PDB file of C-alpha atoms in Angstrom:
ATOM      1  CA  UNK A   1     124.860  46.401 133.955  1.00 96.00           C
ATOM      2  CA  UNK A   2     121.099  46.921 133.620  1.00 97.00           C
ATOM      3  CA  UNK A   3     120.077  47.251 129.730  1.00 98.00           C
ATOM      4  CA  UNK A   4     116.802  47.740 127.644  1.00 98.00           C
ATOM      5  CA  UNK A   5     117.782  47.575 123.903  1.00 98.00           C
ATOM      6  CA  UNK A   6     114.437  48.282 121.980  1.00 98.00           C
ATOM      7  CA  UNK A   7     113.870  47.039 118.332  1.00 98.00           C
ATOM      8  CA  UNK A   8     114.461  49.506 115.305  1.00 98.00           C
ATOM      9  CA  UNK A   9     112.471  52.676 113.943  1.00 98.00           C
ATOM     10  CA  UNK A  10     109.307  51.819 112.108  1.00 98.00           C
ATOM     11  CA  UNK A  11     107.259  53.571 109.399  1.00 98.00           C
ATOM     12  CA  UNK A  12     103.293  52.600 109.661  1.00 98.00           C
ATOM     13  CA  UNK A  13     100.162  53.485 107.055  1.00 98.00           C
ATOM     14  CA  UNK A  14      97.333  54.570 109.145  1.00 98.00           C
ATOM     15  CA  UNK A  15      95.545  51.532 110.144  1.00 98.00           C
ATOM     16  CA  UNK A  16      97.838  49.204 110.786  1.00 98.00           C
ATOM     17  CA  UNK A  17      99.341  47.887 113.782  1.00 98.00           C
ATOM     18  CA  UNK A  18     103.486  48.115 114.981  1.00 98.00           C
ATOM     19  CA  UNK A  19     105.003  45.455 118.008  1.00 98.00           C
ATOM     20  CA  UNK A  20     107.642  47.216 119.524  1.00 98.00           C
ATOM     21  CA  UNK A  21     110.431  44.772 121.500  1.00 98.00           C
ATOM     22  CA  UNK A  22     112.456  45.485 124.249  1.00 98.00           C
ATOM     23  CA  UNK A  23     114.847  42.749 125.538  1.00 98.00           C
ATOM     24  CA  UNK A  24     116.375  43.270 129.318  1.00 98.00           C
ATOM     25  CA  UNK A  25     119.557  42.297 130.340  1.00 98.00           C
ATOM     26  CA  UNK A  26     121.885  42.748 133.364  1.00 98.00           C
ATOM     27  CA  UNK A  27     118.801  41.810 135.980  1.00 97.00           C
ATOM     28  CA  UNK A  28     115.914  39.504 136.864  1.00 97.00           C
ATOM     29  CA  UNK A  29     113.526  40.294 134.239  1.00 97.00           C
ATOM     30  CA  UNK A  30     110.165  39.170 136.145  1.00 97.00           C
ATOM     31  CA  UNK A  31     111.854  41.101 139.510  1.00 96.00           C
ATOM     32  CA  UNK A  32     110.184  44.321 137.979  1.00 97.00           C
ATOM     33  CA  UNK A  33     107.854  46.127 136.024  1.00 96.00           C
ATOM     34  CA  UNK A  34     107.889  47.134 132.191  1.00 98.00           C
ATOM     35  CA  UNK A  35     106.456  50.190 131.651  1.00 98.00           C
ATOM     36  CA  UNK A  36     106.137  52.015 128.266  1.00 98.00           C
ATOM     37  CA  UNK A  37     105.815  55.470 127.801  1.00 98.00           C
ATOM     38  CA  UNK A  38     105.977  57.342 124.081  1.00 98.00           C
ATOM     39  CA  UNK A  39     106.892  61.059 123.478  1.00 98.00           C
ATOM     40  CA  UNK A  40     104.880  62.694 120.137  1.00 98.00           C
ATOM     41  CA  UNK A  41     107.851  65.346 118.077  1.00 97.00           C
ATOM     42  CA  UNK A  42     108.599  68.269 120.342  1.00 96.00           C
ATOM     43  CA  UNK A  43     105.851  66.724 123.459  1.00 97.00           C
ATOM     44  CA  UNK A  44     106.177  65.451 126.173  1.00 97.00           C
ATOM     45  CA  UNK A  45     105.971  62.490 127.907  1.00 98.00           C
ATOM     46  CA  UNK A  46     102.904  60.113 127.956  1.00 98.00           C
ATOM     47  CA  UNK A  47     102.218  57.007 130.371  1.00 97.00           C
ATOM     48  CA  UNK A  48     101.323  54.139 128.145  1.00 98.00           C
ATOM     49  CA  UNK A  49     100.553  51.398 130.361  1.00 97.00           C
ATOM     50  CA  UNK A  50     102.811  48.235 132.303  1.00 96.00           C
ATOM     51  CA  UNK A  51     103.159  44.910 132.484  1.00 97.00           C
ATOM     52  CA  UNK A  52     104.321  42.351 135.039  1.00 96.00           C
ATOM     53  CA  UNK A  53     106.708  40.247 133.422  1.00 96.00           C
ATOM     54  CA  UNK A  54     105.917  37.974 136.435  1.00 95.00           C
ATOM     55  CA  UNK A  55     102.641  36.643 135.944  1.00 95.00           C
ATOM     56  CA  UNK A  56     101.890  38.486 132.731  1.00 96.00           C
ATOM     57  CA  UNK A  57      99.331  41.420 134.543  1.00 96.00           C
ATOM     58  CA  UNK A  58      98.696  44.441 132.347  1.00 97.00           C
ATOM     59  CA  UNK A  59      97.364  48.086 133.684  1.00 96.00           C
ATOM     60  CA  UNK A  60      96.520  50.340 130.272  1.00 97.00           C
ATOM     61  CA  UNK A  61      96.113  53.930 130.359  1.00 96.00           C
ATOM     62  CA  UNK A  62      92.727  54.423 129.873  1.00 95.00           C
ATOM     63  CA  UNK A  63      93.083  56.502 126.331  1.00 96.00           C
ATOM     64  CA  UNK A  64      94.936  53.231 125.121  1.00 97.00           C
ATOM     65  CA  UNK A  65      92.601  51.069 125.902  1.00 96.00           C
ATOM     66  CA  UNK A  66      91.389  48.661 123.040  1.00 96.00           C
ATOM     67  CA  UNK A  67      94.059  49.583 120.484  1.00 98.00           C
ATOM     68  CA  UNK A  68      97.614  48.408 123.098  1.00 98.00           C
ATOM     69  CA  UNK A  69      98.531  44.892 124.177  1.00 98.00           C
ATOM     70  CA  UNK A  70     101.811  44.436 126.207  1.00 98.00           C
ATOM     71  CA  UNK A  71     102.919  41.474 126.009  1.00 98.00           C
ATOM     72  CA  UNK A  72     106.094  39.730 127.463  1.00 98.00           C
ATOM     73  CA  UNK A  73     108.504  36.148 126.931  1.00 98.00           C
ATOM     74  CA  UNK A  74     110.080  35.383 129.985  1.00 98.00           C
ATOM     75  CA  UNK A  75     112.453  32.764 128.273  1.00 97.00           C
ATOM     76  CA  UNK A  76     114.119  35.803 126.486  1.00 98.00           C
ATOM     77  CA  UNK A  77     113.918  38.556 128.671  1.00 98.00           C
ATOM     78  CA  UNK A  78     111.776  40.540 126.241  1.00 98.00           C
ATOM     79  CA  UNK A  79     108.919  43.002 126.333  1.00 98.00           C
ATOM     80  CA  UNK A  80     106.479  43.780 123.476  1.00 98.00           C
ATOM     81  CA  UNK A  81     104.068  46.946 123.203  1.00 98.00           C
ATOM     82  CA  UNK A  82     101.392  45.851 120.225  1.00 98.00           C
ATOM     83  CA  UNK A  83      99.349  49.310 119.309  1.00 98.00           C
ATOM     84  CA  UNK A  84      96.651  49.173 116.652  1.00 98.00           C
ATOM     85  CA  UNK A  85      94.707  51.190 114.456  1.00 98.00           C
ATOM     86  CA  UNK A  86      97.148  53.649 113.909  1.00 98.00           C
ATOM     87  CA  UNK A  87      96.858  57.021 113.274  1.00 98.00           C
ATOM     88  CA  UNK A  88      99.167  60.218 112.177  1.00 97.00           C
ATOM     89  CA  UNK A  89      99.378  61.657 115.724  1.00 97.00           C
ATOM     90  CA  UNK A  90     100.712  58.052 117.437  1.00 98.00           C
ATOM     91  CA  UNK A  91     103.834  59.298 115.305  1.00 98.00           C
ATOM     92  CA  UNK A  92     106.205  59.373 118.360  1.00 98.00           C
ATOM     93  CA  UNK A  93     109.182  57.714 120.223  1.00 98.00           C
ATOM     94  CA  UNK A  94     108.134  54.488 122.602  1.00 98.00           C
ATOM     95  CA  UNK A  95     110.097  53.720 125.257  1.00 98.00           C
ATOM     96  CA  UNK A  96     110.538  51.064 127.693  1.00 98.00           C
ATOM     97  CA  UNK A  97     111.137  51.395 131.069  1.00 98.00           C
ATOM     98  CA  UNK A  98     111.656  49.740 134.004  1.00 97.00           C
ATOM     99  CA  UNK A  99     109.842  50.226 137.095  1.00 95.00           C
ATOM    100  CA  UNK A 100     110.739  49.598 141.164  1.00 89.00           C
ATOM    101  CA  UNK A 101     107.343  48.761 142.491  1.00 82.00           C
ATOM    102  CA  UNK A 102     105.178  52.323 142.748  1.00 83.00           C
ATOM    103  CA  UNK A 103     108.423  54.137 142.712  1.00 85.00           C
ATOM    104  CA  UNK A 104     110.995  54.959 140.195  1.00 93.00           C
ATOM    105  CA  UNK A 105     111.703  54.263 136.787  1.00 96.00           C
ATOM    106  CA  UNK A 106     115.676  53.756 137.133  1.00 94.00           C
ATOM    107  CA  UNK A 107     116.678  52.595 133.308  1.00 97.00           C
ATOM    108  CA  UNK A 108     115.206  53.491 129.980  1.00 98.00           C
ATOM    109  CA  UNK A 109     115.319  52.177 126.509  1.00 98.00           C
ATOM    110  CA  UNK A 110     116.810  54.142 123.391  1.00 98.00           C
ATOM    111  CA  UNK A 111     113.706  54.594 122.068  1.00 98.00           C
ATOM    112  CA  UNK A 112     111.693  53.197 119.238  1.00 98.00           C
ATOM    113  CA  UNK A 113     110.532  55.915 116.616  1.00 98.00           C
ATOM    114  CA  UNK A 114     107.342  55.256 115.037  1.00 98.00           C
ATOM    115  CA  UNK A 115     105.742  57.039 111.963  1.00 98.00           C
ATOM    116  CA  UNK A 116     102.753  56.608 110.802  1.00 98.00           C
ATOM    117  CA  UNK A 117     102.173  58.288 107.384  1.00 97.00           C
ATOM    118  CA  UNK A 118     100.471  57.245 104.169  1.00 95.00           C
TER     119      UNK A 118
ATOM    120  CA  UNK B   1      92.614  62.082 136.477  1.00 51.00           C
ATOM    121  CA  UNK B   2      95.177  63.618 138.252  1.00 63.00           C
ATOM    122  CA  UNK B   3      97.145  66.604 136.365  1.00 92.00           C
ATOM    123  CA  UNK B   4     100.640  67.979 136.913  1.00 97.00           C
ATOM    124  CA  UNK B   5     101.382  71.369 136.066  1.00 97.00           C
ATOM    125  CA  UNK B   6     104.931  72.645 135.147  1.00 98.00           C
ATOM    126  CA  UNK B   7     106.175  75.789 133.984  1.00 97.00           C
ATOM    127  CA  UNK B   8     106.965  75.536 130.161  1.00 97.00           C
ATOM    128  CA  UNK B   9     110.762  77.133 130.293  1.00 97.00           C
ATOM    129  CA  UNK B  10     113.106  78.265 133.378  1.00 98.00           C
ATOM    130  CA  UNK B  11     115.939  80.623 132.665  1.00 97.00           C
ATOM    131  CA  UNK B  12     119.169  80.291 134.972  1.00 97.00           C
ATOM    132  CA  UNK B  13     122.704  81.949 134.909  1.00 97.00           C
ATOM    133  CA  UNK B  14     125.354  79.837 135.102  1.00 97.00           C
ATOM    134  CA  UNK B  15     126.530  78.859 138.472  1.00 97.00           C
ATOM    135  CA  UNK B  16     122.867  80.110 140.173  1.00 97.00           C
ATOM    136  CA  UNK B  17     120.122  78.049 141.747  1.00 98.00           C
ATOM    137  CA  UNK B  18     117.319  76.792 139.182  1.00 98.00           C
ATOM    138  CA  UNK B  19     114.423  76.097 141.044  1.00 98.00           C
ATOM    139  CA  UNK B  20     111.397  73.939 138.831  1.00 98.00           C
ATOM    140  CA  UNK B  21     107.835  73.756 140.294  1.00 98.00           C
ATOM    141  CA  UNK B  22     105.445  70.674 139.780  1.00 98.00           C
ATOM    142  CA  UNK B  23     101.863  71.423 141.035  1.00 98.00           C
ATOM    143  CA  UNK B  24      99.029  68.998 141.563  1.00 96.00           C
ATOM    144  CA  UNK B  25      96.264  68.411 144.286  1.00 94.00           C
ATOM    145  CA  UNK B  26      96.990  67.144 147.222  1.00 95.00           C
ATOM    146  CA  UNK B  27     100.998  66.450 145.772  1.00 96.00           C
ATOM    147  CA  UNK B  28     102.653  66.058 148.877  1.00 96.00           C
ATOM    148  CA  UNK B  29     100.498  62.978 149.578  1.00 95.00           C
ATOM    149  CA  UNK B  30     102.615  61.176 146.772  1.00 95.00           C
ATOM    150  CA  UNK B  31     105.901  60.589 145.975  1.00 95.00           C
ATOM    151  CA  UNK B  32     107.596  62.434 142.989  1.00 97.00           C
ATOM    152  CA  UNK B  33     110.437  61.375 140.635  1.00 97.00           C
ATOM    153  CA  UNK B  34     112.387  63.954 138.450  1.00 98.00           C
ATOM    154  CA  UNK B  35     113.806  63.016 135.144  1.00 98.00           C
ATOM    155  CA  UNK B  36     116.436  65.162 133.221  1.00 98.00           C
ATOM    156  CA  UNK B  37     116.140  64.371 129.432  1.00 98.00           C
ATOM    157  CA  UNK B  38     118.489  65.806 126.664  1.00 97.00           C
ATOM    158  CA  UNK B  39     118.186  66.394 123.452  1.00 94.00           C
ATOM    159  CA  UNK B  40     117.959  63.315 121.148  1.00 94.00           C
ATOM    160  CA  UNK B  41     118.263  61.213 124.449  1.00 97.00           C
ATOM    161  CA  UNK B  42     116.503  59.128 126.677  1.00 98.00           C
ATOM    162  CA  UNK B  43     115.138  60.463 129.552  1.00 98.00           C
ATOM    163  CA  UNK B  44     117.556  60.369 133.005  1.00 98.00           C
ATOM    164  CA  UNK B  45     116.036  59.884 136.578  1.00 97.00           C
ATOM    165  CA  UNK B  46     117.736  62.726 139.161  1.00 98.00           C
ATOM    166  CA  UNK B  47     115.614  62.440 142.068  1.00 98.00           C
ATOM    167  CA  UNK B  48     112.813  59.235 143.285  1.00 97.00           C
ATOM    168  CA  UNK B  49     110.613  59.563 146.471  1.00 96.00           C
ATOM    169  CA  UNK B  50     110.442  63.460 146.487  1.00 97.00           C
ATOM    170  CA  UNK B  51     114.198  63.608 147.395  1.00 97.00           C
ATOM    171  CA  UNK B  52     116.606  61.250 146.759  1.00 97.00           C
ATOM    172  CA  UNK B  53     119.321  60.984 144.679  1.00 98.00           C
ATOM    173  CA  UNK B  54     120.477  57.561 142.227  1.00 96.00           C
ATOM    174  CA  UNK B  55     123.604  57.160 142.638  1.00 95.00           C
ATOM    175  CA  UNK B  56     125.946  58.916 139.705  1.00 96.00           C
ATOM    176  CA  UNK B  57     123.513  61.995 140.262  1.00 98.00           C
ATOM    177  CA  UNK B  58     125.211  65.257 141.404  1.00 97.00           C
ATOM    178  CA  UNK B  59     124.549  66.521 144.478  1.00 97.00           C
ATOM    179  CA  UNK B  60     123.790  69.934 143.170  1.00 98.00           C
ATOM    180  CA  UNK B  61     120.216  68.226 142.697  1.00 98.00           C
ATOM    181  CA  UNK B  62     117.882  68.106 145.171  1.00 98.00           C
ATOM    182  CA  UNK B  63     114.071  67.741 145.759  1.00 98.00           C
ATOM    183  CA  UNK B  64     111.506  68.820 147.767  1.00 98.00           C
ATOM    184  CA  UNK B  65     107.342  68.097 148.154  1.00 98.00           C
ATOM    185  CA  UNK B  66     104.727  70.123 150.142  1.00 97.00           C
ATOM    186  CA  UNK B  67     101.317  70.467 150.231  1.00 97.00           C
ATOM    187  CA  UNK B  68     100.585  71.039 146.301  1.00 97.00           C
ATOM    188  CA  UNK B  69     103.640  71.439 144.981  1.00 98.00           C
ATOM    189  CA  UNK B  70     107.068  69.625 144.344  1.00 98.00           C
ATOM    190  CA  UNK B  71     110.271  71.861 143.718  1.00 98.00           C
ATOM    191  CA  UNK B  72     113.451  70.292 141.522  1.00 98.00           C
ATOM    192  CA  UNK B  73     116.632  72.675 142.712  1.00 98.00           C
ATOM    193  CA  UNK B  74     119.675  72.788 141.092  1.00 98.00           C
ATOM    194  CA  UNK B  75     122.651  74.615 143.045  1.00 98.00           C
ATOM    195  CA  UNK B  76     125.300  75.952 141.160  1.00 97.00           C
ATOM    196  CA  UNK B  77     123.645  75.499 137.941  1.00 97.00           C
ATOM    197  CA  UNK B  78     126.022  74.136 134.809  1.00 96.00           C
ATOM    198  CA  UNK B  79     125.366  74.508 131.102  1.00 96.00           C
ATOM    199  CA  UNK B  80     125.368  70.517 131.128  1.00 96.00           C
ATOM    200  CA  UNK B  81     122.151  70.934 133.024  1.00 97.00           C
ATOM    201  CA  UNK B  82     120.588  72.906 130.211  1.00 98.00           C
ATOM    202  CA  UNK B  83     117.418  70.180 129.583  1.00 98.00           C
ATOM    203  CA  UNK B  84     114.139  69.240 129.876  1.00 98.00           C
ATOM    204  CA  UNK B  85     112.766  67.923 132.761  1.00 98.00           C
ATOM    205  CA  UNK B  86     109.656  66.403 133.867  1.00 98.00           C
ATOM    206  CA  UNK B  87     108.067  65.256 137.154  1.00 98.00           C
ATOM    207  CA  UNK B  88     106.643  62.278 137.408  1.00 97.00           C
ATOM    208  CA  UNK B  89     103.758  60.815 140.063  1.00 96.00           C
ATOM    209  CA  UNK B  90     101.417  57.843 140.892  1.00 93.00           C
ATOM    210  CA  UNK B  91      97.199  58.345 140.751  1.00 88.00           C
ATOM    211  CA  UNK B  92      96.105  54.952 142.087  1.00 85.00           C
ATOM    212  CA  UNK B  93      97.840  52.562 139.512  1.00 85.00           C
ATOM    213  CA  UNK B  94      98.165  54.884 136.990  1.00 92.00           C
ATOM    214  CA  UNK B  95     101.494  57.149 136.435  1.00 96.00           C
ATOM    215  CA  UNK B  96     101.421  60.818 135.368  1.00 96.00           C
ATOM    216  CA  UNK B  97     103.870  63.219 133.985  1.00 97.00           C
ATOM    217  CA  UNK B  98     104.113  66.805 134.277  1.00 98.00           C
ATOM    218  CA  UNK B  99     104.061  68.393 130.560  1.00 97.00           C
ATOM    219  CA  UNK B 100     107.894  69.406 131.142  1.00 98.00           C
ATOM    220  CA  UNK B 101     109.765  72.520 131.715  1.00 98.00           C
ATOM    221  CA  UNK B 102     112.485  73.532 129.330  1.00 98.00           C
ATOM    222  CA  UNK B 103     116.161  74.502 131.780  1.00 98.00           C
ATOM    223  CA  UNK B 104     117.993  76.773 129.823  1.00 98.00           C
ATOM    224  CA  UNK B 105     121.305  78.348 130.938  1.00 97.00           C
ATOM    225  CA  UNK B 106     122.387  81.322 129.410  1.00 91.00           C
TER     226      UNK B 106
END
């Protein structure tokens, strides 16, 4: 069956940077999207950015832009979100997800929760 | 950038239809995806391309888009369903989210 097991919780001083994994099993990894999406303590949902694990293509959401890096290894089945310059309100969960083409987003990680706190 | 507007909370008696709007211009030129998420969980999809149903999803759920607006209904609503739940759309290559509408079932 189709799984995304992300890495463990993380605690972050502003200012520094976290690398969040997510390795897929159950399919073809570079058959679809990564996506990764990260809900702030009682929010809701915000659209990160993907990446094609095919030929390595990234599309950032333009308030990311300059501070996330998606990443991927192919010989592992494996994801990576890389955010920078952290601050106290990128204290959220990140998840993974994958996507069908401009369609659905059918499985979802457990979740990475990230604090950032001096 | 495009925006997706949901009500904040829905109230529903138990076994009565729940009905969940998701406005945005133009919204019926897309395709919308539903996802239920529960506490402490990860979010669920319950309905892709406006309508359909993933397998495993009861059938109680059902969507609809039109015009502005996309509609989540849930027939014969169960305190199970008691959730959040968000829409979901594409704006050229970029992916929005509604800001989610709390299902409670009392």
């Amino acid at each position: 069956q189709v799984r995304l097991v992300q890495s463990g919780a993380e605690v972050k001083k502003p200012g520094a940077s976290v690398k969040v994994s997510c390795k897929a099993s159950g399919y073809t990894f570079i058959g679809y999207y990564m996506h990764w999406v990260r809900q702030a303590p009682g929010q809701g949902l915000e659209w990160m950015g993907w990446i094609s694990p095919n030929n390595g293509g990234t599309k950032y959401a333009l308030k990311f832009q300059g501070r996330v890096t998606m990443t991927r290894d192919t010989s592992i089945s494996t994801a990576y979100m890389d955010l920078s310059r952290l601050r106290s309100d990128d204290t959220a969960v990140y998840y993974c997800l994958r996507g069908e083409g401009y369609s659905k987003f059918d499985y979802w990680g457990q979740g990475t929760l990230v604090t950032v706190s001096s | 950038s495009h925006e997706l507007t949901q009500p904040a909370s829905v109230s529903v008696s138990p076994g009565q239809t729940a009905s969940i709007t998701c406005s945005g211009d133009k919204l019926g030129d897309k395709y919308v995806c539903w996802y239920q998420q529960r506490p402490g969980q990860s979010p669920v999809l319950v309905i892709f391309q406006d309508d359909k149903r993933p397998s495993g999803i009861p059938e109680r759920f059902s969507g609809s888009n039109s015009g502005n607006t996309a509609t989540l209904t849930i027939s014969g609503t169960q305190g199970m369903d008691e959730a959040d739940y968000y829409c979901q759309a594409w704006d050229s290559s970029n992916v929005v989210f509604g800001g989610g509408t709390k299902l409670t079932v009392l």
